[in-house]
Amino acid sequence: MYKMRVIGVGLPRTATRTLAQALRIIGYCGTNVCILTGESRADVGGKARKRFSMNNAAYLALAPLVRRWPDAKYVLTVRDPDQWRQSVTAFPFHAQIALPDPVKYEAKVRAAVPRGQLLVLDILGSESDEM
């Protein structure tokens, strides 16, 4: 049974939880995890043909993730780097997490994921790159 897989590789505070909820609304089943809050949600059942995984700590193992799921569609959610830094620092736990520079991370994702499999969404802007 073929399962369409969507993998969110956005950093914390880039709407990864919102993207997971949107995918649920359109019939996907999956998990979402937040490294800043420790919150996670996994859908029960798992028999859906359309699956997703949102883990905003994907930056820690991006290359192995892409190797493991070479046919997946990847979504990178981004936002203005200064606004992102301000949002992240509102969480006291952020100082204990080695978060990457968002501009360098976006470049890393673009290099690691084939263009036809990557959607980049600027959550507060109007630009996006389509698969």
PDB file of C-alpha atoms in Angstrom:
ATOM      1  CA  MET A   1       0.000   0.000   0.000  1.00  0.00           C
ATOM      2  CA  TYR A   2       1.536   3.308  -1.098  1.00  0.00           C
ATOM      3  CA  LYS A   3       1.481   6.050   1.452  1.00  0.00           C
ATOM      4  CA  MET A   4       2.076   9.663   0.484  1.00  0.00           C
ATOM      5  CA  ARG A   5       4.397  11.117   3.090  1.00  0.00           C
ATOM      6  CA  VAL A   6       4.825  14.802   3.912  1.00  0.00           C
ATOM      7  CA  ILE A   7       7.652  15.770   6.229  1.00  0.00           C
ATOM      8  CA  GLY A   8       7.827  19.184   7.863  1.00  0.00           C
ATOM      9  CA  VAL A   9      11.369  20.388   8.434  1.00  0.00           C
ATOM     10  CA  GLY A  10      10.689  23.912   9.693  1.00  0.00           C
ATOM     11  CA  LEU A  11      12.380  25.300  12.777  1.00  0.00           C
ATOM     12  CA  PRO A  12      10.481  25.949  16.004  1.00  0.00           C
ATOM     13  CA  ARG A  13       8.184  28.993  15.838  1.00  0.00           C
ATOM     14  CA  THR A  14       7.607  28.672  12.094  1.00  0.00           C
ATOM     15  CA  ALA A  15       4.047  27.271  12.239  1.00  0.00           C
ATOM     16  CA  THR A  16       4.911  23.575  12.185  1.00  0.00           C
ATOM     17  CA  ARG A  17       2.034  22.784  14.561  1.00  0.00           C
ATOM     18  CA  THR A  18      -0.354  24.826  12.415  1.00  0.00           C
ATOM     19  CA  LEU A  19       0.830  23.003   9.295  1.00  0.00           C
ATOM     20  CA  ALA A  20       0.219  19.667  11.029  1.00  0.00           C
ATOM     21  CA  GLN A  21      -3.313  20.736  11.895  1.00  0.00           C
ATOM     22  CA  ALA A  22      -3.960  21.852   8.307  1.00  0.00           C
ATOM     23  CA  LEU A  23      -2.804  18.470   7.025  1.00  0.00           C
ATOM     24  CA  ARG A  24      -5.140  16.742   9.460  1.00  0.00           C
ATOM     25  CA  ILE A  25      -8.039  18.799   8.123  1.00  0.00           C
ATOM     26  CA  ILE A  26      -7.387  17.586   4.577  1.00  0.00           C
ATOM     27  CA  GLY A  27      -7.157  13.935   5.600  1.00  0.00           C
ATOM     28  CA  TYR A  28      -3.538  13.289   6.538  1.00  0.00           C
ATOM     29  CA  CYS A  29      -2.609  11.337   9.636  1.00  0.00           C
ATOM     30  CA  GLY A  30       0.645  11.772  11.535  1.00  0.00           C
ATOM     31  CA  THR A  31       2.641  13.271  14.353  1.00  0.00           C
ATOM     32  CA  ASN A  32       3.906  16.663  15.342  1.00  0.00           C
ATOM     33  CA  VAL A  33       6.568  17.420  17.941  1.00  0.00           C
ATOM     34  CA  CYS A  34       7.862  20.713  19.348  1.00  0.00           C
ATOM     35  CA  ILE A  35      11.401  20.820  20.706  1.00  0.00           C
ATOM     36  CA  LEU A  36      10.769  24.113  22.552  1.00  0.00           C
ATOM     37  CA  THR A  37       7.713  23.038  24.516  1.00  0.00           C
ATOM     38  CA  GLY A  38       8.087  19.273  24.551  1.00  0.00           C
ATOM     39  CA  GLU A  39       4.535  18.980  23.245  1.00  0.00           C
ATOM     40  CA  SER A  40       3.689  16.203  20.835  1.00  0.00           C
ATOM     41  CA  ARG A  41       0.599  14.799  19.210  1.00  0.00           C
ATOM     42  CA  ALA A  42       0.255  11.504  17.375  1.00  0.00           C
ATOM     43  CA  ASP A  43      -2.855  10.457  15.543  1.00  0.00           C
ATOM     44  CA  VAL A  44      -4.341   7.123  16.484  1.00  0.00           C
ATOM     45  CA  GLY A  45      -5.002   4.583  13.760  1.00  0.00           C
ATOM     46  CA  GLY A  46      -2.215   5.088  11.298  1.00  0.00           C
ATOM     47  CA  LYS A  47      -3.997   3.444   8.375  1.00  0.00           C
ATOM     48  CA  ALA A  48      -4.345   6.639   6.363  1.00  0.00           C
ATOM     49  CA  ARG A  49      -2.798   6.545   2.908  1.00  0.00           C
ATOM     50  CA  LYS A  50      -1.569  10.083   3.454  1.00  0.00           C
ATOM     51  CA  ARG A  51       0.941  10.479   6.291  1.00  0.00           C
ATOM     52  CA  PHE A  52       2.869  13.392   7.716  1.00  0.00           C
ATOM     53  CA  SER A  53       5.555  14.018  10.261  1.00  0.00           C
ATOM     54  CA  MET A  54       6.269  17.459  11.729  1.00  0.00           C
ATOM     55  CA  ASN A  55       9.216  17.646  14.061  1.00  0.00           C
ATOM     56  CA  ASN A  56      10.766  21.056  14.448  1.00  0.00           C
ATOM     57  CA  ALA A  57      13.974  19.373  15.618  1.00  0.00           C
ATOM     58  CA  ALA A  58      14.472  17.842  12.142  1.00  0.00           C
ATOM     59  CA  TYR A  59      17.434  20.192  11.711  1.00  0.00           C
ATOM     60  CA  LEU A  60      19.389  17.864  14.012  1.00  0.00           C
ATOM     61  CA  ALA A  61      19.268  14.989  11.494  1.00  0.00           C
ATOM     62  CA  LEU A  62      18.244  16.461   8.153  1.00  0.00           C
ATOM     63  CA  ALA A  63      20.518  14.380   5.877  1.00  0.00           C
ATOM     64  CA  PRO A  64      19.570  11.012   7.441  1.00  0.00           C
ATOM     65  CA  LEU A  65      15.901  12.006   7.271  1.00  0.00           C
ATOM     66  CA  VAL A  66      16.112  12.733   3.549  1.00  0.00           C
ATOM     67  CA  ARG A  67      18.018   9.485   2.950  1.00  0.00           C
ATOM     68  CA  ARG A  68      15.410   7.474   4.854  1.00  0.00           C
ATOM     69  CA  TRP A  69      12.464   9.049   3.005  1.00  0.00           C
ATOM     70  CA  PRO A  70      13.813   9.801  -0.500  1.00  0.00           C
ATOM     71  CA  ASP A  71      10.339   9.932  -2.079  1.00  0.00           C
ATOM     72  CA  ALA A  72       8.675  12.126   0.552  1.00  0.00           C
ATOM     73  CA  LYS A  73       7.500  15.670   0.003  1.00  0.00           C
ATOM     74  CA  TYR A  74       9.188  18.146   2.338  1.00  0.00           C
ATOM     75  CA  VAL A  75       7.780  21.413   3.649  1.00  0.00           C
ATOM     76  CA  LEU A  76      10.108  24.041   5.068  1.00  0.00           C
ATOM     77  CA  THR A  77       8.244  26.760   6.914  1.00  0.00           C
ATOM     78  CA  VAL A  78      10.239  29.966   7.333  1.00  0.00           C
ATOM     79  CA  ARG A  79       9.752  33.478   8.636  1.00  0.00           C
ATOM     80  CA  ASP A  80      11.758  36.670   8.881  1.00  0.00           C
ATOM     81  CA  PRO A  81      14.979  35.752  10.742  1.00  0.00           C
ATOM     82  CA  ASP A  82      14.784  38.693  13.161  1.00  0.00           C
ATOM     83  CA  GLN A  83      11.142  38.001  13.996  1.00  0.00           C
ATOM     84  CA  TRP A  84      11.996  34.319  14.391  1.00  0.00           C
ATOM     85  CA  ARG A  85      14.819  35.059  16.861  1.00  0.00           C
ATOM     86  CA  GLN A  86      12.554  37.338  18.878  1.00  0.00           C
ATOM     87  CA  SER A  87       9.821  34.697  18.990  1.00  0.00           C
ATOM     88  CA  VAL A  88      12.193  31.896  20.011  1.00  0.00           C
ATOM     89  CA  THR A  89      13.745  33.903  22.848  1.00  0.00           C
ATOM     90  CA  ALA A  90      10.321  34.178  24.487  1.00  0.00           C
ATOM     91  CA  PHE A  91      10.813  30.552  25.547  1.00  0.00           C
ATOM     92  CA  PRO A  92      13.210  30.236  28.507  1.00  0.00           C
ATOM     93  CA  PHE A  93      14.266  26.766  27.349  1.00  0.00           C
ATOM     94  CA  HIS A  94      15.588  28.097  23.999  1.00  0.00           C
ATOM     95  CA  ALA A  95      19.014  28.876  25.467  1.00  0.00           C
ATOM     96  CA  GLN A  96      19.552  25.161  26.167  1.00  0.00           C
ATOM     97  CA  ILE A  97      18.864  24.181  22.550  1.00  0.00           C
ATOM     98  CA  ALA A  98      21.455  24.637  19.817  1.00  0.00           C
ATOM     99  CA  LEU A  99      19.165  26.147  17.201  1.00  0.00           C
ATOM    100  CA  PRO A 100      20.709  26.810  13.801  1.00  0.00           C
ATOM    101  CA  ASP A 101      20.868  30.165  12.051  1.00  0.00           C
ATOM    102  CA  PRO A 102      17.599  30.235  10.063  1.00  0.00           C
ATOM    103  CA  VAL A 103      19.150  31.613   6.862  1.00  0.00           C
ATOM    104  CA  LYS A 104      21.915  28.998   6.837  1.00  0.00           C
ATOM    105  CA  TYR A 105      19.412  26.274   7.694  1.00  0.00           C
ATOM    106  CA  GLU A 106      17.161  27.217   4.781  1.00  0.00           C
ATOM    107  CA  ALA A 107      20.165  26.974   2.445  1.00  0.00           C
ATOM    108  CA  LYS A 108      21.027  23.577   3.932  1.00  0.00           C
ATOM    109  CA  VAL A 109      17.489  22.277   3.366  1.00  0.00           C
ATOM    110  CA  ARG A 110      17.430  23.581  -0.201  1.00  0.00           C
ATOM    111  CA  ALA A 111      20.711  21.753  -0.858  1.00  0.00           C
ATOM    112  CA  ALA A 112      19.595  18.496   0.796  1.00  0.00           C
ATOM    113  CA  VAL A 113      16.088  18.109  -0.624  1.00  0.00           C
ATOM    114  CA  PRO A 114      15.514  17.755  -4.376  1.00  0.00           C
ATOM    115  CA  ARG A 115      13.741  20.805  -5.771  1.00  0.00           C
ATOM    116  CA  GLY A 116      10.707  18.861  -6.972  1.00  0.00           C
ATOM    117  CA  GLN A 117      10.128  17.540  -3.447  1.00  0.00           C
ATOM    118  CA  LEU A 118      10.473  20.786  -1.482  1.00  0.00           C
ATOM    119  CA  LEU A 119       7.894  23.442  -0.693  1.00  0.00           C
ATOM    120  CA  VAL A 120       9.187  26.515   1.139  1.00  0.00           C
ATOM    121  CA  LEU A 121       6.468  28.544   2.862  1.00  0.00           C
ATOM    122  CA  ASP A 122       7.141  31.991   4.303  1.00  0.00           C
ATOM    123  CA  ILE A 123       4.495  31.983   7.021  1.00  0.00           C
ATOM    124  CA  LEU A 124       4.389  35.746   7.545  1.00  0.00           C
ATOM    125  CA  GLY A 125       5.273  36.853   4.031  1.00  0.00           C
ATOM    126  CA  SER A 126       3.809  36.285   0.633  1.00  0.00           C
ATOM    127  CA  GLU A 127       6.588  34.380  -1.095  1.00  0.00           C
ATOM    128  CA  SER A 128       6.739  30.627  -1.464  1.00  0.00           C
ATOM    129  CA  ASP A 129       8.565  28.187  -3.699  1.00  0.00           C
ATOM    130  CA  GLU A 130       6.448  25.454  -5.162  1.00  0.00           C
ATOM    131  CA  MET A 131       7.419  21.823  -5.626  1.00  0.00           C
TER     132      MET A 131
END
